[in-house]
Amino acid sequence: MLPEQSFQPLVPRCNTEYEPLRDVFLCEPKHMTIVDVINETQKHFKDENINVEKAMAQHKQFVDTLRKYNVNVHLLTPGEDRPEQVFARDIGFTIGGKVFIAGMSNDIRFDEQKVLKQELKSLGIDYIDLKGTNIEGGDVVVDGDHVFVGISDRTTEEAVDVLRGHLEGYEVVPIPFHPKYLHLDCVFNILSPKEALVFRGAMEEKYETVLAKHYDLIHVEEDEQFTLGVNVLSIGNKKVISLPINKNTNKELKKRGYEIIEVDITEIIKSGGSFRCCSMPIIRK
């Protein structure tokens, strides 16, 4: 008789946005639809809405691509009453060895947090619940001991103060931006210790200057911001998952030595999020 294997809980660790991705939460867009328009992109596609069959096929390609690069994908259980659940990044985030449950600003997304909590418990992962605040994972961008947090309709300065209280030894940097762009990771995304993508039309110049002190900023044009060119997913070793349609952004990254892994999820981005929005990393190392 073989001995039973003891349960080994996952130990979360995410220090950056670009170290090799090992474990990540995703959720299939099985019930994805635009019900209540909650961002500018949805407003553009509300009449066309989402072809769920196409979105599911594209999401599967995304999952298969991650697994091809040895990423452990943990799929959250989708629900009929959770039409935005594909955007797993928003409901939680990992900073260092701590996992946070976000404080969602739209009640259509409240039930998503319950599913994430159940999955974290099943993996033996403790978490800090930011319930009662307004802070979403798409607004939280991490690089070592710096945490950049977008301030807009989804994340408040008061919530940033609460987060700061949990992050001794970190410098938490608020970055206000225009709320039409939904989350910070739609206009700013760190690719390496020295480089980041940015859409310069989203924030006041003084905040772009703050970012420019830390990074060589690669500027994304307005048409490719709309198709979420900033919202790529780095999986480590200068490998970046990006949409094929964002040709100029991909070209710029290739010139700088990045390997672009093209995956088409154009059906999913109709609801306002791309690869980073669809993924909640638990372990990078």
PDB file of C-alpha atoms in Angstrom:
ATOM      1  CA  MET A   1       0.000   0.000   0.000  1.00  0.00           C
ATOM      2  CA  LEU A   2       1.427   3.362  -1.038  1.00  0.00           C
ATOM      3  CA  PRO A   3       1.786   5.973   1.714  1.00  0.00           C
ATOM      4  CA  GLU A   4      -0.553   8.945   1.523  1.00  0.00           C
ATOM      5  CA  GLN A   5       1.057  12.115   0.304  1.00  0.00           C
ATOM      6  CA  SER A   6       0.833  14.957   2.812  1.00  0.00           C
ATOM      7  CA  PHE A   7      -0.909  18.133   1.697  1.00  0.00           C
ATOM      8  CA  GLN A   8       1.537  20.814   0.626  1.00  0.00           C
ATOM      9  CA  PRO A   9       0.001  24.302   0.685  1.00  0.00           C
ATOM     10  CA  LEU A  10       1.077  26.786  -1.952  1.00  0.00           C
ATOM     11  CA  VAL A  11       3.365  29.497  -0.627  1.00  0.00           C
ATOM     12  CA  PRO A  12       2.517  32.783  -2.397  1.00  0.00           C
ATOM     13  CA  ARG A  13       5.319  35.017  -3.604  1.00  0.00           C
ATOM     14  CA  CYS A  14       5.083  37.856  -6.129  1.00  0.00           C
ATOM     15  CA  ASN A  15       7.739  40.538  -5.926  1.00  0.00           C
ATOM     16  CA  THR A  16       7.406  41.952  -9.434  1.00  0.00           C
ATOM     17  CA  GLU A  17       5.265  41.998 -12.557  1.00  0.00           C
ATOM     18  CA  TYR A  18       7.924  40.294 -14.687  1.00  0.00           C
ATOM     19  CA  GLU A  19       9.658  37.434 -12.846  1.00  0.00           C
ATOM     20  CA  PRO A  20       8.874  33.890 -14.118  1.00  0.00           C
ATOM     21  CA  LEU A  21       5.193  33.132 -13.558  1.00  0.00           C
ATOM     22  CA  ARG A  22       4.600  29.793 -11.808  1.00  0.00           C
ATOM     23  CA  ASP A  23       1.043  29.763 -10.414  1.00  0.00           C
ATOM     24  CA  VAL A  24      -1.901  31.879 -11.494  1.00  0.00           C
ATOM     25  CA  PHE A  25      -5.680  32.073 -11.154  1.00  0.00           C
ATOM     26  CA  LEU A  26      -7.834  32.396 -14.265  1.00  0.00           C
ATOM     27  CA  CYS A  27     -11.570  32.003 -14.864  1.00  0.00           C
ATOM     28  CA  GLU A  28     -13.264  30.848 -18.061  1.00  0.00           C
ATOM     29  CA  PRO A  29     -15.652  33.400 -19.659  1.00  0.00           C
ATOM     30  CA  LYS A  30     -18.448  30.836 -19.612  1.00  0.00           C
ATOM     31  CA  HIS A  31     -21.090  33.367 -18.560  1.00  0.00           C
ATOM     32  CA  MET A  32     -19.423  36.500 -19.890  1.00  0.00           C
ATOM     33  CA  THR A  33     -21.819  39.187 -21.051  1.00  0.00           C
ATOM     34  CA  ILE A  34     -22.205  42.954 -20.896  1.00  0.00           C
ATOM     35  CA  VAL A  35     -25.141  43.402 -18.520  1.00  0.00           C
ATOM     36  CA  ASP A  36     -24.612  46.790 -16.898  1.00  0.00           C
ATOM     37  CA  VAL A  37     -22.139  49.012 -18.735  1.00  0.00           C
ATOM     38  CA  ILE A  38     -19.348  49.732 -16.231  1.00  0.00           C
ATOM     39  CA  ASN A  39     -16.561  51.039 -18.480  1.00  0.00           C
ATOM     40  CA  GLU A  40     -15.933  52.907 -21.745  1.00  0.00           C
ATOM     41  CA  THR A  41     -14.997  49.797 -23.733  1.00  0.00           C
ATOM     42  CA  GLN A  42     -18.244  48.068 -22.810  1.00  0.00           C
ATOM     43  CA  LYS A  43     -20.115  51.170 -23.892  1.00  0.00           C
ATOM     44  CA  HIS A  44     -18.581  50.789 -27.358  1.00  0.00           C
ATOM     45  CA  PHE A  45     -19.522  47.088 -27.638  1.00  0.00           C
ATOM     46  CA  LYS A  46     -22.800  46.962 -25.653  1.00  0.00           C
ATOM     47  CA  ASP A  47     -25.003  46.397 -28.725  1.00  0.00           C
ATOM     48  CA  GLU A  48     -22.661  43.813 -30.256  1.00  0.00           C
ATOM     49  CA  ASN A  49     -22.055  42.182 -26.845  1.00  0.00           C
ATOM     50  CA  ILE A  50     -19.966  39.019 -26.344  1.00  0.00           C
ATOM     51  CA  ASN A  51     -19.875  35.834 -28.415  1.00  0.00           C
ATOM     52  CA  VAL A  52     -19.350  33.439 -25.502  1.00  0.00           C
ATOM     53  CA  GLU A  53     -18.382  30.454 -27.649  1.00  0.00           C
ATOM     54  CA  LYS A  54     -15.646  32.500 -29.319  1.00  0.00           C
ATOM     55  CA  ALA A  55     -14.509  33.968 -25.993  1.00  0.00           C
ATOM     56  CA  MET A  56     -14.261  30.479 -24.475  1.00  0.00           C
ATOM     57  CA  ALA A  57     -12.157  29.221 -27.399  1.00  0.00           C
ATOM     58  CA  GLN A  58      -9.820  32.219 -27.133  1.00  0.00           C
ATOM     59  CA  HIS A  59      -9.508  31.829 -23.371  1.00  0.00           C
ATOM     60  CA  LYS A  60      -8.601  28.159 -23.813  1.00  0.00           C
ATOM     61  CA  GLN A  61      -5.792  29.203 -26.134  1.00  0.00           C
ATOM     62  CA  PHE A  62      -4.568  31.589 -23.435  1.00  0.00           C
ATOM     63  CA  VAL A  63      -4.656  28.802 -20.821  1.00  0.00           C
ATOM     64  CA  ASP A  64      -2.918  26.357 -23.168  1.00  0.00           C
ATOM     65  CA  THR A  65      -0.214  28.932 -23.898  1.00  0.00           C
ATOM     66  CA  LEU A  66       0.490  29.486 -20.217  1.00  0.00           C
ATOM     67  CA  ARG A  67       0.709  25.743 -19.598  1.00  0.00           C
ATOM     68  CA  LYS A  68       3.041  25.376 -22.580  1.00  0.00           C
ATOM     69  CA  TYR A  69       5.407  27.715 -20.724  1.00  0.00           C
ATOM     70  CA  ASN A  70       5.133  25.636 -17.526  1.00  0.00           C
ATOM     71  CA  VAL A  71       2.703  27.891 -15.675  1.00  0.00           C
ATOM     72  CA  ASN A  72       0.326  26.146 -13.255  1.00  0.00           C
ATOM     73  CA  VAL A  73      -3.150  27.480 -14.087  1.00  0.00           C
ATOM     74  CA  HIS A  74      -5.791  27.281 -11.358  1.00  0.00           C
ATOM     75  CA  LEU A  75      -9.262  27.796 -12.806  1.00  0.00           C
ATOM     76  CA  LEU A  76     -11.884  29.498 -10.646  1.00  0.00           C
ATOM     77  CA  THR A  77     -15.447  28.192 -10.922  1.00  0.00           C
ATOM     78  CA  PRO A  78     -17.510  30.466 -13.199  1.00  0.00           C
ATOM     79  CA  GLY A  79     -21.093  31.364 -12.270  1.00  0.00           C
ATOM     80  CA  GLU A  80     -24.118  32.597 -14.206  1.00  0.00           C
ATOM     81  CA  ASP A  81     -24.461  35.581 -11.885  1.00  0.00           C
ATOM     82  CA  ARG A  82     -20.789  36.568 -12.352  1.00  0.00           C
ATOM     83  CA  PRO A  83     -20.517  37.994 -15.915  1.00  0.00           C
ATOM     84  CA  GLU A  84     -17.204  39.836 -15.224  1.00  0.00           C
ATOM     85  CA  GLN A  85     -15.461  36.913 -13.532  1.00  0.00           C
ATOM     86  CA  VAL A  86     -13.015  36.339 -16.398  1.00  0.00           C
ATOM     87  CA  PHE A  87     -11.100  39.372 -15.095  1.00  0.00           C
ATOM     88  CA  ALA A  88      -9.567  37.495 -12.176  1.00  0.00           C
ATOM     89  CA  ARG A  89      -6.920  40.165 -11.503  1.00  0.00           C
ATOM     90  CA  ASP A  90      -9.432  42.618 -10.098  1.00  0.00           C
ATOM     91  CA  ILE A  91     -10.671  40.504  -7.196  1.00  0.00           C
ATOM     92  CA  GLY A  92      -7.292  39.860  -5.606  1.00  0.00           C
ATOM     93  CA  PHE A  93      -3.562  40.497  -5.812  1.00  0.00           C
ATOM     94  CA  THR A  94      -0.289  39.227  -4.346  1.00  0.00           C
ATOM     95  CA  ILE A  95       2.402  41.478  -2.923  1.00  0.00           C
ATOM     96  CA  GLY A  96       5.489  39.738  -1.611  1.00  0.00           C
ATOM     97  CA  GLY A  97       4.173  36.805   0.406  1.00  0.00           C
ATOM     98  CA  LYS A  98       0.746  38.306   1.086  1.00  0.00           C
ATOM     99  CA  VAL A  99      -2.456  37.663  -0.861  1.00  0.00           C
ATOM    100  CA  PHE A 100      -5.123  40.349  -0.667  1.00  0.00           C
ATOM    101  CA  ILE A 101      -8.830  40.043  -1.401  1.00  0.00           C
ATOM    102  CA  ALA A 102      -9.780  43.276  -3.128  1.00  0.00           C
ATOM    103  CA  GLY A 103     -12.618  45.605  -2.181  1.00  0.00           C
ATOM    104  CA  MET A 104     -14.813  45.729  -5.272  1.00  0.00           C
ATOM    105  CA  SER A 105     -16.600  48.934  -6.234  1.00  0.00           C
ATOM    106  CA  ASN A 106     -19.415  47.345  -8.280  1.00  0.00           C
ATOM    107  CA  ASP A 107     -21.929  45.026  -6.613  1.00  0.00           C
ATOM    108  CA  ILE A 108     -22.137  42.904  -9.780  1.00  0.00           C
ATOM    109  CA  ARG A 109     -18.706  41.555  -8.780  1.00  0.00           C
ATOM    110  CA  PHE A 110     -19.154  40.951  -5.051  1.00  0.00           C
ATOM    111  CA  ASP A 111     -19.814  37.199  -5.330  1.00  0.00           C
ATOM    112  CA  GLU A 112     -16.552  36.644  -7.189  1.00  0.00           C
ATOM    113  CA  GLN A 113     -14.674  37.193  -3.941  1.00  0.00           C
ATOM    114  CA  LYS A 114     -16.376  34.197  -2.284  1.00  0.00           C
ATOM    115  CA  VAL A 115     -15.160  31.883  -5.041  1.00  0.00           C
ATOM    116  CA  LEU A 116     -11.596  33.175  -4.739  1.00  0.00           C
ATOM    117  CA  LYS A 117     -11.614  32.754  -0.952  1.00  0.00           C
ATOM    118  CA  GLN A 118     -12.769  29.137  -1.283  1.00  0.00           C
ATOM    119  CA  GLU A 119     -10.037  28.374  -3.808  1.00  0.00           C
ATOM    120  CA  LEU A 120      -7.355  30.009  -1.662  1.00  0.00           C
ATOM    121  CA  LYS A 121      -8.459  27.945   1.346  1.00  0.00           C
ATOM    122  CA  SER A 122      -8.346  24.732  -0.717  1.00  0.00           C
ATOM    123  CA  LEU A 123      -4.732  25.527  -1.621  1.00  0.00           C
ATOM    124  CA  GLY A 124      -3.822  26.334   1.982  1.00  0.00           C
ATOM    125  CA  ILE A 125      -3.248  30.033   1.274  1.00  0.00           C
ATOM    126  CA  ASP A 126      -4.049  32.652   3.909  1.00  0.00           C
ATOM    127  CA  TYR A 127      -5.275  36.053   2.779  1.00  0.00           C
ATOM    128  CA  ILE A 128      -5.966  39.586   3.938  1.00  0.00           C
ATOM    129  CA  ASP A 129      -9.514  40.734   3.212  1.00  0.00           C
ATOM    130  CA  LEU A 130      -9.797  44.410   2.255  1.00  0.00           C
ATOM    131  CA  LYS A 131     -13.588  44.290   2.522  1.00  0.00           C
ATOM    132  CA  GLY A 132     -15.083  47.700   3.255  1.00  0.00           C
ATOM    133  CA  THR A 133     -12.571  49.515   1.074  1.00  0.00           C
ATOM    134  CA  ASN A 134     -12.594  50.293  -2.659  1.00  0.00           C
ATOM    135  CA  ILE A 135      -9.420  48.879  -4.177  1.00  0.00           C
ATOM    136  CA  GLU A 136      -9.215  46.601  -7.224  1.00  0.00           C
ATOM    137  CA  GLY A 137      -6.304  44.457  -8.341  1.00  0.00           C
ATOM    138  CA  GLY A 138      -6.046  46.087 -11.754  1.00  0.00           C
ATOM    139  CA  ASP A 139      -4.946  49.251  -9.974  1.00  0.00           C
ATOM    140  CA  VAL A 140      -2.076  47.570  -8.101  1.00  0.00           C
ATOM    141  CA  VAL A 141       1.286  47.265  -9.899  1.00  0.00           C
ATOM    142  CA  VAL A 142       4.268  45.840  -7.991  1.00  0.00           C
ATOM    143  CA  ASP A 143       8.018  46.127  -8.456  1.00  0.00           C
ATOM    144  CA  GLY A 144      10.194  45.089  -5.531  1.00  0.00           C
ATOM    145  CA  ASP A 145       9.622  47.410  -2.611  1.00  0.00           C
ATOM    146  CA  HIS A 146       7.574  49.823  -4.738  1.00  0.00           C
ATOM    147  CA  VAL A 147       3.819  49.427  -5.145  1.00  0.00           C
ATOM    148  CA  PHE A 148       2.130  51.763  -7.617  1.00  0.00           C
ATOM    149  CA  VAL A 149      -1.605  52.129  -7.016  1.00  0.00           C
ATOM    150  CA  GLY A 150      -3.985  53.818  -9.425  1.00  0.00           C
ATOM    151  CA  ILE A 151      -6.494  56.286  -8.001  1.00  0.00           C
ATOM    152  CA  SER A 152      -9.763  56.567  -9.928  1.00  0.00           C
ATOM    153  CA  ASP A 153     -13.391  55.463  -9.674  1.00  0.00           C
ATOM    154  CA  ARG A 154     -12.400  51.920  -8.645  1.00  0.00           C
ATOM    155  CA  THR A 155      -9.695  52.609  -6.060  1.00  0.00           C
ATOM    156  CA  THR A 156      -9.735  55.381  -3.468  1.00  0.00           C
ATOM    157  CA  GLU A 157      -6.967  57.155  -1.569  1.00  0.00           C
ATOM    158  CA  GLU A 158      -8.518  55.921   1.685  1.00  0.00           C
ATOM    159  CA  ALA A 159      -8.144  52.317   0.473  1.00  0.00           C
ATOM    160  CA  VAL A 160      -4.516  52.984  -0.444  1.00  0.00           C
ATOM    161  CA  ASP A 161      -3.906  54.105   3.143  1.00  0.00           C
ATOM    162  CA  VAL A 162      -5.396  50.820   4.403  1.00  0.00           C
ATOM    163  CA  LEU A 163      -3.179  48.830   2.021  1.00  0.00           C
ATOM    164  CA  ARG A 164      -0.130  50.824   3.102  1.00  0.00           C
ATOM    165  CA  GLY A 165      -0.812  49.740   6.675  1.00  0.00           C
ATOM    166  CA  HIS A 166      -0.318  46.101   5.631  1.00  0.00           C
ATOM    167  CA  LEU A 167       2.915  46.756   3.731  1.00  0.00           C
ATOM    168  CA  GLU A 168       5.686  47.657   6.120  1.00  0.00           C
ATOM    169  CA  GLY A 169       8.919  48.259   4.233  1.00  0.00           C
ATOM    170  CA  TYR A 170       7.205  49.134   0.945  1.00  0.00           C
ATOM    171  CA  GLU A 171       6.875  52.493  -0.715  1.00  0.00           C
ATOM    172  CA  VAL A 172       3.280  52.815  -1.875  1.00  0.00           C
ATOM    173  CA  VAL A 173       2.980  55.363  -4.686  1.00  0.00           C
ATOM    174  CA  PRO A 174      -0.508  56.660  -5.613  1.00  0.00           C
ATOM    175  CA  ILE A 175      -0.952  57.432  -9.339  1.00  0.00           C
ATOM    176  CA  PRO A 176      -4.207  59.272 -10.111  1.00  0.00           C
ATOM    177  CA  PHE A 177      -5.457  58.850 -13.686  1.00  0.00           C
ATOM    178  CA  HIS A 178      -8.591  59.516 -15.729  1.00  0.00           C
ATOM    179  CA  PRO A 179     -11.352  57.061 -14.691  1.00  0.00           C
ATOM    180  CA  LYS A 180     -12.429  56.400 -18.304  1.00  0.00           C
ATOM    181  CA  TYR A 181      -9.411  54.077 -18.541  1.00  0.00           C
ATOM    182  CA  LEU A 182     -10.803  51.850 -15.775  1.00  0.00           C
ATOM    183  CA  HIS A 183      -7.629  50.516 -14.101  1.00  0.00           C
ATOM    184  CA  LEU A 184      -3.999  51.573 -13.830  1.00  0.00           C
ATOM    185  CA  ASP A 185      -2.842  48.444 -15.682  1.00  0.00           C
ATOM    186  CA  CYS A 186      -4.695  49.668 -18.776  1.00  0.00           C
ATOM    187  CA  VAL A 187      -2.357  52.676 -18.946  1.00  0.00           C
ATOM    188  CA  PHE A 188       0.800  51.579 -17.057  1.00  0.00           C
ATOM    189  CA  ASN A 189       2.464  48.169 -16.897  1.00  0.00           C
ATOM    190  CA  ILE A 190       5.991  47.276 -15.733  1.00  0.00           C
ATOM    191  CA  LEU A 191       7.984  44.944 -18.003  1.00  0.00           C
ATOM    192  CA  SER A 192      11.428  44.848 -16.375  1.00  0.00           C
ATOM    193  CA  PRO A 193      13.454  46.645 -13.682  1.00  0.00           C
ATOM    194  CA  LYS A 194      14.121  49.394 -16.238  1.00  0.00           C
ATOM    195  CA  GLU A 195      11.177  49.466 -18.693  1.00  0.00           C
ATOM    196  CA  ALA A 196       7.426  49.985 -18.569  1.00  0.00           C
ATOM    197  CA  LEU A 197       4.560  50.543 -20.977  1.00  0.00           C
ATOM    198  CA  VAL A 198       2.535  53.713 -20.570  1.00  0.00           C
ATOM    199  CA  PHE A 199      -0.289  55.566 -22.280  1.00  0.00           C
ATOM    200  CA  ARG A 200       0.589  59.197 -21.733  1.00  0.00           C
ATOM    201  CA  GLY A 201      -2.928  60.605 -22.250  1.00  0.00           C
ATOM    202  CA  ALA A 202      -4.344  59.061 -19.081  1.00  0.00           C
ATOM    203  CA  MET A 203      -2.629  61.031 -16.323  1.00  0.00           C
ATOM    204  CA  GLU A 204      -1.267  64.460 -15.513  1.00  0.00           C
ATOM    205  CA  GLU A 205       2.291  65.089 -16.630  1.00  0.00           C
ATOM    206  CA  LYS A 206       3.597  65.247 -13.070  1.00  0.00           C
ATOM    207  CA  TYR A 207       2.561  61.638 -12.457  1.00  0.00           C
ATOM    208  CA  GLU A 208       4.122  60.471 -15.710  1.00  0.00           C
ATOM    209  CA  THR A 209       7.265  62.251 -14.510  1.00  0.00           C
ATOM    210  CA  VAL A 210       7.131  60.191 -11.309  1.00  0.00           C
ATOM    211  CA  LEU A 211       7.013  56.974 -13.366  1.00  0.00           C
ATOM    212  CA  ALA A 212       9.776  58.216 -15.677  1.00  0.00           C
ATOM    213  CA  LYS A 213      12.112  58.515 -12.677  1.00  0.00           C
ATOM    214  CA  HIS A 214      11.859  54.738 -12.259  1.00  0.00           C
ATOM    215  CA  TYR A 215      11.518  53.462 -15.839  1.00  0.00           C
ATOM    216  CA  ASP A 216      12.293  54.048 -19.479  1.00  0.00           C
ATOM    217  CA  LEU A 217       8.690  54.553 -20.610  1.00  0.00           C
ATOM    218  CA  ILE A 218       7.564  52.872 -23.829  1.00  0.00           C
ATOM    219  CA  HIS A 219       4.657  54.921 -25.115  1.00  0.00           C
ATOM    220  CA  VAL A 220       1.529  53.205 -26.447  1.00  0.00           C
ATOM    221  CA  GLU A 221      -0.562  55.204 -28.900  1.00  0.00           C
ATOM    222  CA  GLU A 222      -4.266  55.907 -28.349  1.00  0.00           C
ATOM    223  CA  ASP A 223      -5.592  53.377 -30.880  1.00  0.00           C
ATOM    224  CA  GLU A 224      -3.611  50.573 -29.266  1.00  0.00           C
ATOM    225  CA  GLN A 225      -4.519  51.728 -25.775  1.00  0.00           C
ATOM    226  CA  PHE A 226      -8.143  51.160 -26.792  1.00  0.00           C
ATOM    227  CA  THR A 227      -7.223  47.604 -27.816  1.00  0.00           C
ATOM    228  CA  LEU A 228      -5.405  47.276 -24.480  1.00  0.00           C
ATOM    229  CA  GLY A 229      -1.850  47.283 -25.788  1.00  0.00           C
ATOM    230  CA  VAL A 230      -0.600  48.219 -22.310  1.00  0.00           C
ATOM    231  CA  ASN A 231      -2.375  45.281 -20.662  1.00  0.00           C
ATOM    232  CA  VAL A 232       0.100  42.564 -21.627  1.00  0.00           C
ATOM    233  CA  LEU A 233       1.182  39.724 -19.325  1.00  0.00           C
ATOM    234  CA  SER A 234       4.863  39.153 -18.613  1.00  0.00           C
ATOM    235  CA  ILE A 235       5.659  35.504 -17.822  1.00  0.00           C
ATOM    236  CA  GLY A 236       9.389  35.889 -17.177  1.00  0.00           C
ATOM    237  CA  ASN A 237      12.699  36.071 -19.023  1.00  0.00           C
ATOM    238  CA  LYS A 238      11.441  38.922 -21.251  1.00  0.00           C
ATOM    239  CA  LYS A 239       8.566  36.790 -22.580  1.00  0.00           C
ATOM    240  CA  VAL A 240       5.348  38.786 -22.983  1.00  0.00           C
ATOM    241  CA  ILE A 241       1.868  37.607 -23.982  1.00  0.00           C
ATOM    242  CA  SER A 242       0.260  40.234 -26.219  1.00  0.00           C
ATOM    243  CA  LEU A 243      -2.550  40.686 -28.719  1.00  0.00           C
ATOM    244  CA  PRO A 244      -1.611  40.317 -32.414  1.00  0.00           C
ATOM    245  CA  ILE A 245      -3.605  43.454 -33.308  1.00  0.00           C
ATOM    246  CA  ASN A 246      -1.310  45.719 -31.270  1.00  0.00           C
ATOM    247  CA  LYS A 247       1.355  45.690 -33.975  1.00  0.00           C
ATOM    248  CA  ASN A 248       3.197  48.904 -33.067  1.00  0.00           C
ATOM    249  CA  THR A 249       3.469  48.014 -29.389  1.00  0.00           C
ATOM    250  CA  ASN A 250       4.687  44.515 -30.240  1.00  0.00           C
ATOM    251  CA  LYS A 251       7.214  45.944 -32.685  1.00  0.00           C
ATOM    252  CA  GLU A 252       8.618  48.295 -30.054  1.00  0.00           C
ATOM    253  CA  LEU A 253       8.945  45.474 -27.545  1.00  0.00           C
ATOM    254  CA  LYS A 254      10.664  43.189 -30.033  1.00  0.00           C
ATOM    255  CA  LYS A 255      13.172  45.974 -30.790  1.00  0.00           C
ATOM    256  CA  ARG A 256      14.023  45.985 -27.089  1.00  0.00           C
ATOM    257  CA  GLY A 257      14.635  42.244 -26.965  1.00  0.00           C
ATOM    258  CA  TYR A 258      11.274  40.960 -25.754  1.00  0.00           C
ATOM    259  CA  GLU A 259       9.842  37.710 -27.060  1.00  0.00           C
ATOM    260  CA  ILE A 260       6.225  38.410 -28.020  1.00  0.00           C
ATOM    261  CA  ILE A 261       3.835  35.486 -27.630  1.00  0.00           C
ATOM    262  CA  GLU A 262       0.766  36.425 -29.663  1.00  0.00           C
ATOM    263  CA  VAL A 263      -2.610  35.158 -28.477  1.00  0.00           C
ATOM    264  CA  ASP A 264      -5.912  36.470 -29.831  1.00  0.00           C
ATOM    265  CA  ILE A 265      -8.460  37.286 -27.112  1.00  0.00           C
ATOM    266  CA  THR A 266     -10.172  40.133 -28.980  1.00  0.00           C
ATOM    267  CA  GLU A 267     -13.619  38.832 -27.990  1.00  0.00           C
ATOM    268  CA  ILE A 268     -12.738  39.102 -24.306  1.00  0.00           C
ATOM    269  CA  ILE A 269     -11.290  42.618 -24.520  1.00  0.00           C
ATOM    270  CA  LYS A 270     -14.717  43.897 -25.620  1.00  0.00           C
ATOM    271  CA  SER A 271     -15.548  43.973 -21.921  1.00  0.00           C
ATOM    272  CA  GLY A 272     -12.550  46.146 -21.029  1.00  0.00           C
ATOM    273  CA  GLY A 273      -9.678  43.880 -20.034  1.00  0.00           C
ATOM    274  CA  SER A 274      -6.884  41.854 -21.605  1.00  0.00           C
ATOM    275  CA  PHE A 275      -4.188  39.412 -20.438  1.00  0.00           C
ATOM    276  CA  ARG A 276      -3.140  41.092 -17.207  1.00  0.00           C
ATOM    277  CA  CYS A 277      -6.764  41.668 -16.249  1.00  0.00           C
ATOM    278  CA  CYS A 278      -7.548  37.991 -16.871  1.00  0.00           C
ATOM    279  CA  SER A 279      -4.788  36.653 -14.627  1.00  0.00           C
ATOM    280  CA  MET A 280      -4.129  36.799 -10.884  1.00  0.00           C
ATOM    281  CA  PRO A 281      -0.574  35.608 -10.172  1.00  0.00           C
ATOM    282  CA  ILE A 282       0.079  33.742  -6.933  1.00  0.00           C
ATOM    283  CA  ILE A 283       3.692  32.717  -7.436  1.00  0.00           C
ATOM    284  CA  ARG A 284       6.475  34.326  -9.457  1.00  0.00           C
ATOM    285  CA  LYS A 285      10.060  33.227  -8.891  1.00  0.00           C
TER     286      LYS A 285
END
